[in-house]
mmCIF file of C-alpha atoms in Angstrom:
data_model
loop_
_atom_site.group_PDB
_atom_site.id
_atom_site.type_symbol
_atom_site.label_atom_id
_atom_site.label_comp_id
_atom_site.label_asym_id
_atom_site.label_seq_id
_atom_site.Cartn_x
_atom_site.Cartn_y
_atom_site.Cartn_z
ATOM 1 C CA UNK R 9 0.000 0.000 0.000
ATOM 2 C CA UNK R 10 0.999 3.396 -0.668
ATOM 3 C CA UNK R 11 1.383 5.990 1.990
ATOM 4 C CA UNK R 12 -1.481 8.280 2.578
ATOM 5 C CA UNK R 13 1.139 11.047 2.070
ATOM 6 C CA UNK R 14 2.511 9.841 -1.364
ATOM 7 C CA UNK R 15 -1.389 9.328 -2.139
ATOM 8 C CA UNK R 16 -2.053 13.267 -1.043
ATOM 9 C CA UNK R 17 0.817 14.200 -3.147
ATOM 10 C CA UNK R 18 -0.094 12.646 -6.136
ATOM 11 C CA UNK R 19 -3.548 14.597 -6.136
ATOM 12 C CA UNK R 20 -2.394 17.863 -4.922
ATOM 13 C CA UNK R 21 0.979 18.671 -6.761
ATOM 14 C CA UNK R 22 0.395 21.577 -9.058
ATOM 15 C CA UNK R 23 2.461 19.935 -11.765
ATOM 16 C CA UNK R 24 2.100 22.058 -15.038
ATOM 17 C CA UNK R 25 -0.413 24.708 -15.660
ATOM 18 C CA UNK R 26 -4.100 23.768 -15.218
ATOM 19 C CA UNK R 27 -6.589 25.060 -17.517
ATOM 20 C CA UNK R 28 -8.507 28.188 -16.262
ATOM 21 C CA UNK R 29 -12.514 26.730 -15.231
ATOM 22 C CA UNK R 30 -14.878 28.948 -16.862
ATOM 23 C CA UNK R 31 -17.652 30.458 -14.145
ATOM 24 C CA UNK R 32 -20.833 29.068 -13.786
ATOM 25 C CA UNK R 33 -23.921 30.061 -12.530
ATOM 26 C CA UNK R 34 -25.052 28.072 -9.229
ATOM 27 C CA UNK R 35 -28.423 28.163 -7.414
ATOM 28 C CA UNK R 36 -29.320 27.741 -3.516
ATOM 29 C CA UNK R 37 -29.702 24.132 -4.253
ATOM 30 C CA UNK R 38 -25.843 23.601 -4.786
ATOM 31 C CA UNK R 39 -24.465 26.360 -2.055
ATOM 32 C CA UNK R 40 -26.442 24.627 0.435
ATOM 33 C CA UNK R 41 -25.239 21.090 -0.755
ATOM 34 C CA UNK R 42 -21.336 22.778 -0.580
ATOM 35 C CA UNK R 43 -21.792 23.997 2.617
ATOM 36 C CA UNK R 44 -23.328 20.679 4.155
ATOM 37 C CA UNK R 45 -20.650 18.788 2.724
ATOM 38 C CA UNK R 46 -17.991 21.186 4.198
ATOM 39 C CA UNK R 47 -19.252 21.520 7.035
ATOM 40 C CA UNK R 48 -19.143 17.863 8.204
ATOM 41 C CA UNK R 49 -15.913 17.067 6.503
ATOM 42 C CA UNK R 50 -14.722 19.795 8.526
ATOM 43 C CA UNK R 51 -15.822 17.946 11.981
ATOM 44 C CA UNK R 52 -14.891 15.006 11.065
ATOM 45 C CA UNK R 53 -11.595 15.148 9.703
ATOM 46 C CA UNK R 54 -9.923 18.796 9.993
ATOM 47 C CA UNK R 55 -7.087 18.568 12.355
ATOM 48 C CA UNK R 56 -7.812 20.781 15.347
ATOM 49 C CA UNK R 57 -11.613 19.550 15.967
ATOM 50 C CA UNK R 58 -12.155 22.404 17.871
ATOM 51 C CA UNK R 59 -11.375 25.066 15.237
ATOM 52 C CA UNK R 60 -13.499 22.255 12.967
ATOM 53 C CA UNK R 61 -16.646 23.198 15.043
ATOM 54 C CA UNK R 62 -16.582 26.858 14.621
ATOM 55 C CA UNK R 63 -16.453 26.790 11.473
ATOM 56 C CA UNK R 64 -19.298 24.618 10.898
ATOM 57 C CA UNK R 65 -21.372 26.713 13.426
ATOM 58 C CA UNK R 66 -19.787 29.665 11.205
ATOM 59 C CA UNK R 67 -21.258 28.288 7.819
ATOM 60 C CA UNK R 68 -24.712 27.440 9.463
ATOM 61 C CA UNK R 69 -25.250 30.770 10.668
ATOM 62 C CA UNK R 70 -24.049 32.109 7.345
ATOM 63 C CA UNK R 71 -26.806 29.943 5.732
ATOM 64 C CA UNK R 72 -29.257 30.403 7.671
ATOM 65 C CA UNK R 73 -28.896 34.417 7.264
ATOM 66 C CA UNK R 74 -28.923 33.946 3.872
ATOM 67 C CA UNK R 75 -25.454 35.578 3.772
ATOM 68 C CA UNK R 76 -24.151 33.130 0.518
ATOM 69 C CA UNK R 77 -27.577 33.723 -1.204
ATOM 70 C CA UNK R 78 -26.309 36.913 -3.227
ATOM 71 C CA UNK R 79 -23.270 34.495 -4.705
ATOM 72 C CA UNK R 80 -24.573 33.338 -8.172
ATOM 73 C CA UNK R 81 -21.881 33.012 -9.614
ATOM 74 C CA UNK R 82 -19.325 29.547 -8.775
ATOM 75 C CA UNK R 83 -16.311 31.405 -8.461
ATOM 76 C CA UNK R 84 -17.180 33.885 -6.127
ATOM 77 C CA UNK R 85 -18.845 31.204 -3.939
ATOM 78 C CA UNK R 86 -15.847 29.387 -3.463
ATOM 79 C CA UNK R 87 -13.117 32.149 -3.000
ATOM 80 C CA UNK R 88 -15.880 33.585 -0.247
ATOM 81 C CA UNK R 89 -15.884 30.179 1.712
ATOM 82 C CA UNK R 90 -12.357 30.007 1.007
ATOM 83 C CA UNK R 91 -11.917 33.549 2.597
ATOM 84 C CA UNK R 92 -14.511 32.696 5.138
ATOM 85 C CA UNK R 93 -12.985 29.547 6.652
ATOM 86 C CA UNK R 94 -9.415 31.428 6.672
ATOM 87 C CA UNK R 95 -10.854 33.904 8.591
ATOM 88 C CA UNK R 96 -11.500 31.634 10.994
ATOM 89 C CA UNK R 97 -8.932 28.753 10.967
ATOM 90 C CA UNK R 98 -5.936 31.237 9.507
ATOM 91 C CA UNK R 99 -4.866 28.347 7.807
ATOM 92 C CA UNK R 100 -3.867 28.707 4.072
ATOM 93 C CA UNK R 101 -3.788 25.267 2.963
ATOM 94 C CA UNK R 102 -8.034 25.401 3.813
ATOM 95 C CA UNK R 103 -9.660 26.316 0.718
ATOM 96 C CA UNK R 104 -12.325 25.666 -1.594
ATOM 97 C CA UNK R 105 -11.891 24.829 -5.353
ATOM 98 C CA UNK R 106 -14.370 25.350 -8.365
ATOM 99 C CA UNK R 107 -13.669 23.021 -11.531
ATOM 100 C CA UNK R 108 -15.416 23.764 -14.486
ATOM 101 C CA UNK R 109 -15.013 19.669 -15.167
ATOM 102 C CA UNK R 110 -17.209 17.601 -13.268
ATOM 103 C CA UNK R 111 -15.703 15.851 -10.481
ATOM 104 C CA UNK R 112 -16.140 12.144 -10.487
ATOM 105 C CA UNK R 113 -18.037 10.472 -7.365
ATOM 106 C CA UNK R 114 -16.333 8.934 -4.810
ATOM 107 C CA UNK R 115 -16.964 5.486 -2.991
ATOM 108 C CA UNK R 116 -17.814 5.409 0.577
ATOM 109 C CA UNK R 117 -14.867 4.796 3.289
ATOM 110 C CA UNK R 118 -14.893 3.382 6.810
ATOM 111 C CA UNK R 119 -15.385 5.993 9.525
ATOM 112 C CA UNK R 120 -12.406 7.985 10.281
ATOM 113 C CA UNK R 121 -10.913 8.323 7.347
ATOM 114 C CA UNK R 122 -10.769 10.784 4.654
ATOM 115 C CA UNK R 123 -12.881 10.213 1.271
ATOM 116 C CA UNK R 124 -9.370 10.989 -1.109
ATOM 117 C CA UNK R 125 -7.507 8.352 0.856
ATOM 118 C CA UNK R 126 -7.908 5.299 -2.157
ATOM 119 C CA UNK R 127 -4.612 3.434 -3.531
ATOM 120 C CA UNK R 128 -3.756 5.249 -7.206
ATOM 121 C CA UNK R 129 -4.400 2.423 -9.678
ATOM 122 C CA UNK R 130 -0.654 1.997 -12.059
ATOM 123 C CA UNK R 131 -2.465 3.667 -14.702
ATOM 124 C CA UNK R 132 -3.073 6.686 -12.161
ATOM 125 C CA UNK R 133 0.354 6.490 -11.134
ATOM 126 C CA UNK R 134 2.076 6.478 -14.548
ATOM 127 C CA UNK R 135 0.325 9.248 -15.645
ATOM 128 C CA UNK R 136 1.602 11.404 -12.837
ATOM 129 C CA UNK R 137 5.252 10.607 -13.877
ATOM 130 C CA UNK R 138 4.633 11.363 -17.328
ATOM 131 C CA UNK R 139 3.910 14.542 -16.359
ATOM 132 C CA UNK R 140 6.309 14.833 -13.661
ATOM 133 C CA UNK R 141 8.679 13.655 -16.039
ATOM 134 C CA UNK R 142 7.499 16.764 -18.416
ATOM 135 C CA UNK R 143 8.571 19.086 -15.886
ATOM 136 C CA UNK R 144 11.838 17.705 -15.114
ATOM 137 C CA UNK R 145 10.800 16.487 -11.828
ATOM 138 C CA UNK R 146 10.523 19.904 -10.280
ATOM 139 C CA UNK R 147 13.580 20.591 -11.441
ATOM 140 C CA UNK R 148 14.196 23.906 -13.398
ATOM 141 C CA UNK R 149 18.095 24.718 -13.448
ATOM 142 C CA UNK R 150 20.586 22.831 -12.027
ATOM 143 C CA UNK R 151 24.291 24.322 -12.511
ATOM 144 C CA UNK R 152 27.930 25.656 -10.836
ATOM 145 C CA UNK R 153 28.184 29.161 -10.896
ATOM 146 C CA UNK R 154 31.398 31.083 -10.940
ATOM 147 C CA UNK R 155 34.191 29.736 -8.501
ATOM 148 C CA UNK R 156 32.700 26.150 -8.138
ATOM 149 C CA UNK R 157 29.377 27.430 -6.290
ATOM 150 C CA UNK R 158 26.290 24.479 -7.076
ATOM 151 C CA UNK R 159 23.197 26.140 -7.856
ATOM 152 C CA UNK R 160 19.886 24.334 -7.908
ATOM 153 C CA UNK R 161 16.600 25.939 -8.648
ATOM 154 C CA UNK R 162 13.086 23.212 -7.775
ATOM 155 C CA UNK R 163 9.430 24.259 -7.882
ATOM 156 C CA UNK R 164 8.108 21.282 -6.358
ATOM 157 C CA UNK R 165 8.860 18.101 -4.298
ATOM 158 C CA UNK R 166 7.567 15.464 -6.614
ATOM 159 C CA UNK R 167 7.051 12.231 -4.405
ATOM 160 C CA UNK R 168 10.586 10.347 -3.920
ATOM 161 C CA UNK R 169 8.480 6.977 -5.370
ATOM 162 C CA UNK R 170 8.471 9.260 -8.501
ATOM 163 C CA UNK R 171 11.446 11.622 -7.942
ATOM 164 C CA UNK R 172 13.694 10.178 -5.859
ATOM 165 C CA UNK R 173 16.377 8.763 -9.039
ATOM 166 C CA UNK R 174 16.465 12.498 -10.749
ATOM 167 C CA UNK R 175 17.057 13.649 -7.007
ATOM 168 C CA UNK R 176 20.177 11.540 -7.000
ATOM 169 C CA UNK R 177 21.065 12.571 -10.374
ATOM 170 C CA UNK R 178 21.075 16.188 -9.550
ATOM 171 C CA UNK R 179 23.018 15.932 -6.393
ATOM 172 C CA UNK R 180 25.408 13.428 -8.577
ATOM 173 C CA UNK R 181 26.309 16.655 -10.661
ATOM 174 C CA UNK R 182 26.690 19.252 -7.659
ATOM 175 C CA UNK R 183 28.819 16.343 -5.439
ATOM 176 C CA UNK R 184 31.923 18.207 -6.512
ATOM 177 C CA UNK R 185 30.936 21.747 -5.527
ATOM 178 C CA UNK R 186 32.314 23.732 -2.735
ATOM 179 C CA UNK R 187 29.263 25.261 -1.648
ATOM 180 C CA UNK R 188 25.636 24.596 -2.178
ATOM 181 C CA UNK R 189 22.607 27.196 -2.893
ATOM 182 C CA UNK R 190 19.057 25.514 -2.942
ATOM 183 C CA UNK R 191 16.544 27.994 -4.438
ATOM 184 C CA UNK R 192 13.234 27.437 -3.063
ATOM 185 C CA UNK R 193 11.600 30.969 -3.563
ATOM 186 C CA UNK R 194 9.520 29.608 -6.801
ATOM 187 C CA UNK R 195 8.740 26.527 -4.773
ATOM 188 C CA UNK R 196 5.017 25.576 -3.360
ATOM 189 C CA UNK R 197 5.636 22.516 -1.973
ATOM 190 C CA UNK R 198 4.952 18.912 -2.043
ATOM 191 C CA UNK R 199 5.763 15.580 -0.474
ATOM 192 C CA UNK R 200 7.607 15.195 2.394
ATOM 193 C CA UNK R 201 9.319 11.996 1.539
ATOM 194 C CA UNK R 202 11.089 13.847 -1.053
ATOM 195 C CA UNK R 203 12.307 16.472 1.316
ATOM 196 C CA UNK R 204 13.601 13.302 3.589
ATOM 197 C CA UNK R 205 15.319 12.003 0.251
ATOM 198 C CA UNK R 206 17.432 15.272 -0.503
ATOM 199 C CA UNK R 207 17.831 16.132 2.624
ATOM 200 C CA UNK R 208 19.342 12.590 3.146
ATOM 201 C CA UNK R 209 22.369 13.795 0.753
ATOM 202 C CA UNK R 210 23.024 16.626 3.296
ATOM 203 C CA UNK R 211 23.987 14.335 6.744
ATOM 204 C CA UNK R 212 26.256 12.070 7.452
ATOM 205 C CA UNK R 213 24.160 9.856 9.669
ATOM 206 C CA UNK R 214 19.919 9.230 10.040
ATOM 207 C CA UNK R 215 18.515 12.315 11.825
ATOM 208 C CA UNK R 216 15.281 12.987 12.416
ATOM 209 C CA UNK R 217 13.670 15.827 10.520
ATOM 210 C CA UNK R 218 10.135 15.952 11.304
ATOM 211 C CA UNK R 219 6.549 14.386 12.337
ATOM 212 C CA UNK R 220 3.632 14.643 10.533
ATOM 213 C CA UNK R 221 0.009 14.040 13.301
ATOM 214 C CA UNK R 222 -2.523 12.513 11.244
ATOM 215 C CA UNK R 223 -6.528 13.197 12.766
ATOM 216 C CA UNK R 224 -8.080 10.775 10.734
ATOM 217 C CA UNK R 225 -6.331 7.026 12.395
ATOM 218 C CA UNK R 226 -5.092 9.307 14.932
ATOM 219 C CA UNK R 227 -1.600 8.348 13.694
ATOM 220 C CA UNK R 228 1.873 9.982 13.265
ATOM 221 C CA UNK R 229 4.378 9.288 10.531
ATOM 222 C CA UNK R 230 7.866 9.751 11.088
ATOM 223 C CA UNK R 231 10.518 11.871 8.445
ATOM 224 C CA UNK R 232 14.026 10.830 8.885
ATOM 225 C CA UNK R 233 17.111 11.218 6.549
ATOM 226 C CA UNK R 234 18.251 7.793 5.107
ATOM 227 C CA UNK R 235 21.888 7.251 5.767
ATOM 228 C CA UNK R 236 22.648 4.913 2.600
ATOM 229 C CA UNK R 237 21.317 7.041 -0.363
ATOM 230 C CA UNK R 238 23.394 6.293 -3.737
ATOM 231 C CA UNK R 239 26.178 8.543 -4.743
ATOM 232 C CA UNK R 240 28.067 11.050 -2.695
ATOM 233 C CA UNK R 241 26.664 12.805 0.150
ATOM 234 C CA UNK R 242 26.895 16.380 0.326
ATOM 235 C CA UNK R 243 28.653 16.518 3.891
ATOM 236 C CA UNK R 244 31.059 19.181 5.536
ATOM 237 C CA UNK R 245 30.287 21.773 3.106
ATOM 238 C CA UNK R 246 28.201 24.813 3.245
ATOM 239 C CA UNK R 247 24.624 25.380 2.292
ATOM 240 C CA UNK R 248 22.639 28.379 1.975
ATOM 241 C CA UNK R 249 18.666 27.830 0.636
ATOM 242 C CA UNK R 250 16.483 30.749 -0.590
ATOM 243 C CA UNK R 251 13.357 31.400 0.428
ATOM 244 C CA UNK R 252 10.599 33.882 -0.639
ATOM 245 C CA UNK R 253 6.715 34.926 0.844
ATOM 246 C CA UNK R 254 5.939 32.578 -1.772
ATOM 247 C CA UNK R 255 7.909 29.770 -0.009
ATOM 248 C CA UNK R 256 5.356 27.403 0.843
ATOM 249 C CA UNK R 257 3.894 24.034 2.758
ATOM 250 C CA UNK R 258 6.783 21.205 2.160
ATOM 251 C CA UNK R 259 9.563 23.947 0.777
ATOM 252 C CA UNK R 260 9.075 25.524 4.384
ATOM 253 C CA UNK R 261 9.187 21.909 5.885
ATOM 254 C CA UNK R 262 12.826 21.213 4.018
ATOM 255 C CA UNK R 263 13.968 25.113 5.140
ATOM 256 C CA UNK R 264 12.826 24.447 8.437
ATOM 257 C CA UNK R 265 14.256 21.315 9.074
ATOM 258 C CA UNK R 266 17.695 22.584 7.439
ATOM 259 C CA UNK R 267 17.609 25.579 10.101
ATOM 260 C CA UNK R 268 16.799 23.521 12.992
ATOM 261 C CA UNK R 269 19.619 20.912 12.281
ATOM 262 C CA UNK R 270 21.828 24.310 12.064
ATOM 263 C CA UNK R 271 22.857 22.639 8.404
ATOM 264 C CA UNK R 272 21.680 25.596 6.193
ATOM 265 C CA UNK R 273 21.731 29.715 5.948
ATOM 266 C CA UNK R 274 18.479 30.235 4.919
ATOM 267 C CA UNK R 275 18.288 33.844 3.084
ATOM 268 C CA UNK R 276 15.547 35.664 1.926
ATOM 269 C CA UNK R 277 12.041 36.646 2.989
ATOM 270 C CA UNK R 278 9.853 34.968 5.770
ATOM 271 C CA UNK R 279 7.842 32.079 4.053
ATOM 272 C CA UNK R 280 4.547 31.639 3.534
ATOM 273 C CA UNK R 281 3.312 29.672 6.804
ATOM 274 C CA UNK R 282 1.430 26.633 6.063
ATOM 275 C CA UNK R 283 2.820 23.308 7.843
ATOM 276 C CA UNK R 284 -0.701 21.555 8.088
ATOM 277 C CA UNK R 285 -0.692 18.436 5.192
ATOM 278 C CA UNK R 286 -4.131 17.289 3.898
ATOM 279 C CA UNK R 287 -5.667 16.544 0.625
ATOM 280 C CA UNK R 288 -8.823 16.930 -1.883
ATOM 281 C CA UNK R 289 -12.005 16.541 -0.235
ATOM 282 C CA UNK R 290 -15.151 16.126 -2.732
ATOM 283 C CA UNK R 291 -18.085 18.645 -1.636
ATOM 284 C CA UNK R 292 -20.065 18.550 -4.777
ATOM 285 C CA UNK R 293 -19.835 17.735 -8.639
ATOM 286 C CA UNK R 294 -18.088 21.236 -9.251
ATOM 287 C CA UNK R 295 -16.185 22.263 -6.070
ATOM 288 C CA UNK R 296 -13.701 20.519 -3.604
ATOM 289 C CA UNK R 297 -11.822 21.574 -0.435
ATOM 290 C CA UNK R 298 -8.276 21.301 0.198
ATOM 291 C CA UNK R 299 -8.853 19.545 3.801
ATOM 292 C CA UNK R 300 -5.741 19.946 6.588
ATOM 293 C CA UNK R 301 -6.197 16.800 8.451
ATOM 294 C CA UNK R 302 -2.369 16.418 9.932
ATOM 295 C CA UNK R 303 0.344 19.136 11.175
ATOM 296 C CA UNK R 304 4.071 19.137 10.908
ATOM 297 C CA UNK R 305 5.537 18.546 14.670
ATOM 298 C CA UNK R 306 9.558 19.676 14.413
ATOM 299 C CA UNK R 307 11.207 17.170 17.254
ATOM 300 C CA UNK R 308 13.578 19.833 18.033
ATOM 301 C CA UNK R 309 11.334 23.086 18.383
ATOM 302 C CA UNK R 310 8.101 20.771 18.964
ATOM 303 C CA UNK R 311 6.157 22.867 17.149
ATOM 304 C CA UNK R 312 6.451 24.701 13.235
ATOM 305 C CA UNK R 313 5.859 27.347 11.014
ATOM 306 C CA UNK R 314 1.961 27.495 10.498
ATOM 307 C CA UNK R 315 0.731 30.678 10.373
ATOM 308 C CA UNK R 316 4.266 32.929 10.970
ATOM 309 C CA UNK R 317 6.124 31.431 8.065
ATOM 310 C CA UNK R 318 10.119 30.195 8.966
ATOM 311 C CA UNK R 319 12.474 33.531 9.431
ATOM 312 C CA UNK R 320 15.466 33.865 7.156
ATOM 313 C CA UNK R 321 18.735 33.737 8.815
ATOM 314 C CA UNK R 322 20.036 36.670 6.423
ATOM 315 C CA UNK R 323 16.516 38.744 5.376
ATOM 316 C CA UNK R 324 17.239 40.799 1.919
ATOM 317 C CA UNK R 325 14.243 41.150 -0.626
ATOM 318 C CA UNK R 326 13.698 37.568 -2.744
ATOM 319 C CA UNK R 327 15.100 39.006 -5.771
ATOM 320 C CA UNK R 328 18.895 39.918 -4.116
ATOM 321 C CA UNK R 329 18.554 36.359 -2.292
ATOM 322 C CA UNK R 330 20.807 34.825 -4.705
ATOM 323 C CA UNK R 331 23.201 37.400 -5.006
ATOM 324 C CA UNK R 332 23.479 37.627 -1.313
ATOM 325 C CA UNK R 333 24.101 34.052 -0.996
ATOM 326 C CA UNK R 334 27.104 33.771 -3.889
ATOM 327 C CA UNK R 335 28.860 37.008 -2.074
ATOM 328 C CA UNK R 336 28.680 34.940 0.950
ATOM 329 C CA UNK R 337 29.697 31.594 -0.242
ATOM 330 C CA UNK R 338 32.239 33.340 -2.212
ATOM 331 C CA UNK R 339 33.443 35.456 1.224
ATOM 332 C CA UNK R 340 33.974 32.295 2.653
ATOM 333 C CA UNK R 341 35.382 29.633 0.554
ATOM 334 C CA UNK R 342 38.193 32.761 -0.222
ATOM 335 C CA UNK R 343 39.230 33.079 3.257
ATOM 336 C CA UNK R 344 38.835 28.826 3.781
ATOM 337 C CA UNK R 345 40.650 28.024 0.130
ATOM 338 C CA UNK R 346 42.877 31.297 -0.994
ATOM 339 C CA UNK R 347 44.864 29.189 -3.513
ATOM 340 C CA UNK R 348 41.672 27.102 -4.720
ATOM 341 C CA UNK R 349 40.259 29.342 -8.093
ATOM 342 C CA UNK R 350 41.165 32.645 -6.706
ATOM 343 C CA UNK R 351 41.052 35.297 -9.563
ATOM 344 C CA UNK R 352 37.840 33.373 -10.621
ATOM 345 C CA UNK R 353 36.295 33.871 -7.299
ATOM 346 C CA UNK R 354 37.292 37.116 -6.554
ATOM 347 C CA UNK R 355 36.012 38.231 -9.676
ATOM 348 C CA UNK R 356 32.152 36.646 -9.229
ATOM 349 C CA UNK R 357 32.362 38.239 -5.746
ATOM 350 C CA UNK R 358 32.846 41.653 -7.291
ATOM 351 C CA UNK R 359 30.322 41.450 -9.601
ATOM 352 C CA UNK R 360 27.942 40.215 -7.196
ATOM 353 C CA UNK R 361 28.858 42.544 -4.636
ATOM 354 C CA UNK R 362 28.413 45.263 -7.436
ATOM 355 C CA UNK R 363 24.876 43.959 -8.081
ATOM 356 C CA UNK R 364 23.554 44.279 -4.709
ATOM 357 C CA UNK R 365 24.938 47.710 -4.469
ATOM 358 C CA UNK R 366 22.907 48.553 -7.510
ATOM 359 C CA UNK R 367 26.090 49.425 -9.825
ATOM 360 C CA UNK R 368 25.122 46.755 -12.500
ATOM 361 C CA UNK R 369 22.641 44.710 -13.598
ATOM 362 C CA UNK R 370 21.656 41.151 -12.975
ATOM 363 C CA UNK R 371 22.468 38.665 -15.624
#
């Protein structure tokens, strides 16, 4: 069986660009069959039952004061429940979706668990790599910059069942690097065995990176680094990862568990605070709800980043981030290796000390 995580991921990752839904006009017949659906999803399976129950009593009262009965039009419904529930929860991974493409029906599941947690069938699955495959994996650019600096720049963390082999390949390339910047500023997330797989090639040993509490089961899953991953590790060298306010979900997970290890510089802007994992919920033929049903537990800080985002070590607007983190790679690997490349890396540390002083412009 495959995890429910790698099953979450393989629904949720926004691999590729998704067709824009054209509106549609909806009447009180399907708000009030949204709302009932969302409401007891919520109570049964949103992770802090609490929070769960006032926002049910919140979209009763709604309904029953006729508040929704103005939104005709499908779009507006859902970004207003989606705004609503927020408002409440402050939780951006809660929101409600409108597809223009009919969503199929679901079967029904024992109690406790969520309706999106079925096994995908291998024609499910090899459809997802095909695409993943289209998009290099999350991959964009992978390359040394001037004076032996690695560089990679991912968008997503495609699940490691999936991933895990162009992973390898792209830490093969960087192995012999003297420094190592991870750009995560375009990056929404994705699954958090992935972020266990690279950050495998950054530690010696196993260490434990994170816990992920589960409502529905009332179980916990455990994250730790594998300590036989093939190729090279990436060990006793320095790493700096980017982050933006875009930064978001399992990117913050990988930052976070890179600055709580003390194994990373993490430069940039604060991210975008979401740390609670959950999935596709069905609420009607046209609209769905991105459901939280777990949250991330760090075991060093025992808590995480919903809702305040993780800090950058160095803070510098997103777009200097990477010039920031070559002058200081550069700064150091000078004063740690003078004879190693020095007329090559005292030259890319005066250009990109010129372009955060605003003297020239980026390449």
């Amino acid at each position: 069986m495959l995890s429910a995580i790698l099953i979450l991921c393989l629904q949720n990752l926004p691999l590729g660009a998704r067709p824009e839904s054209k509106d549609m006009t909806i009447d009180a017949t399907v708000r009030a069959a949204v709302i009932a659906e969302a409401a007891k999803d919520l109570e049964e399976n949103y992770v802090f039952p609490e929070v769960a129950k006032r926002m049910a009593a919140m979209l009763a009262e709604k309904q029953k004061s006729k508040e929704y009965d103005r939104l005709g039009s499908a779009k507006a419904f859902a970004k207003q429940l989606t705004d609503d529930l927020q408002a409440i929860s402050h939780d951006k991974h809660l929101r409600v979706r409108y597809e223009e493409a009919a969503l199929p029906p679901v079967a029904p599941v024992p109690p406790g668990e969520a309706n999106h947690e079925h096994e995908p069938s291998a024609a499910e699955l090899a459809e997802f790599r095909a695409e993943a495959a289209r998009n290099n994996f999350g991959f964009v650019k992978v390359e040394r910059l001037e004076g032996n600096v690695g560089y990679v720049d991912f968008r997503e963390f495609v699940p490691a069942v999936i991933a895990s082999e162009k992973a390898t390949q792209v830490m093969g390339f960087l192995a012999d690097t003297d420094a190592l910047i991870l750009d995560l500023r375009k990056n929404g997330g994705g699954s958090p065995d992935q972020v266990a797989w690279i950050c495998s090639y950054l530690f010696e040993g196993r260490v434990h990176l994170n816990d992920l509490y589960f409502r529905p089961g009332d179980r916990t899953e455990e994250f730790w680094t594998n300590p036989d991953v093939p190729g090279a590790k990436y060990v006793g060298k320095d790493v700096y990862v980017l982050t933006s306010n875009y930064t978001f979900s399992g990117a913050e997970e990988f930052a976070y568990n890179l600055k709580t290890q003390e194994r990373a510089t993490l430069i940039g802007e604060t991210t975008g605070g979401g740390a609670n994992p959950g999935g596709m919920s069905r609420l009607h033929e046209h609209f769905s709800m991105f459901l939280p049903m777990g949250r991330a537990i760090n075991p060093i800080t025992k808590t995480n980043w919903e809702g305040v985002g993780v800090e950058p070590d160095v803070k510098i607007a997103s777009d200097k981030a990477l010039a920031k983190a070559q002058v200081l790679a550069l700064e150091k690997l000078i004063a740690s290796q003078p004879e190693v490349l020095p007329f090559e890396r005292k030259e890319a540390l005066a250009a990109r000390q010129a372009e955060l002083d605003g003297k020239v412009a980026k390449n």
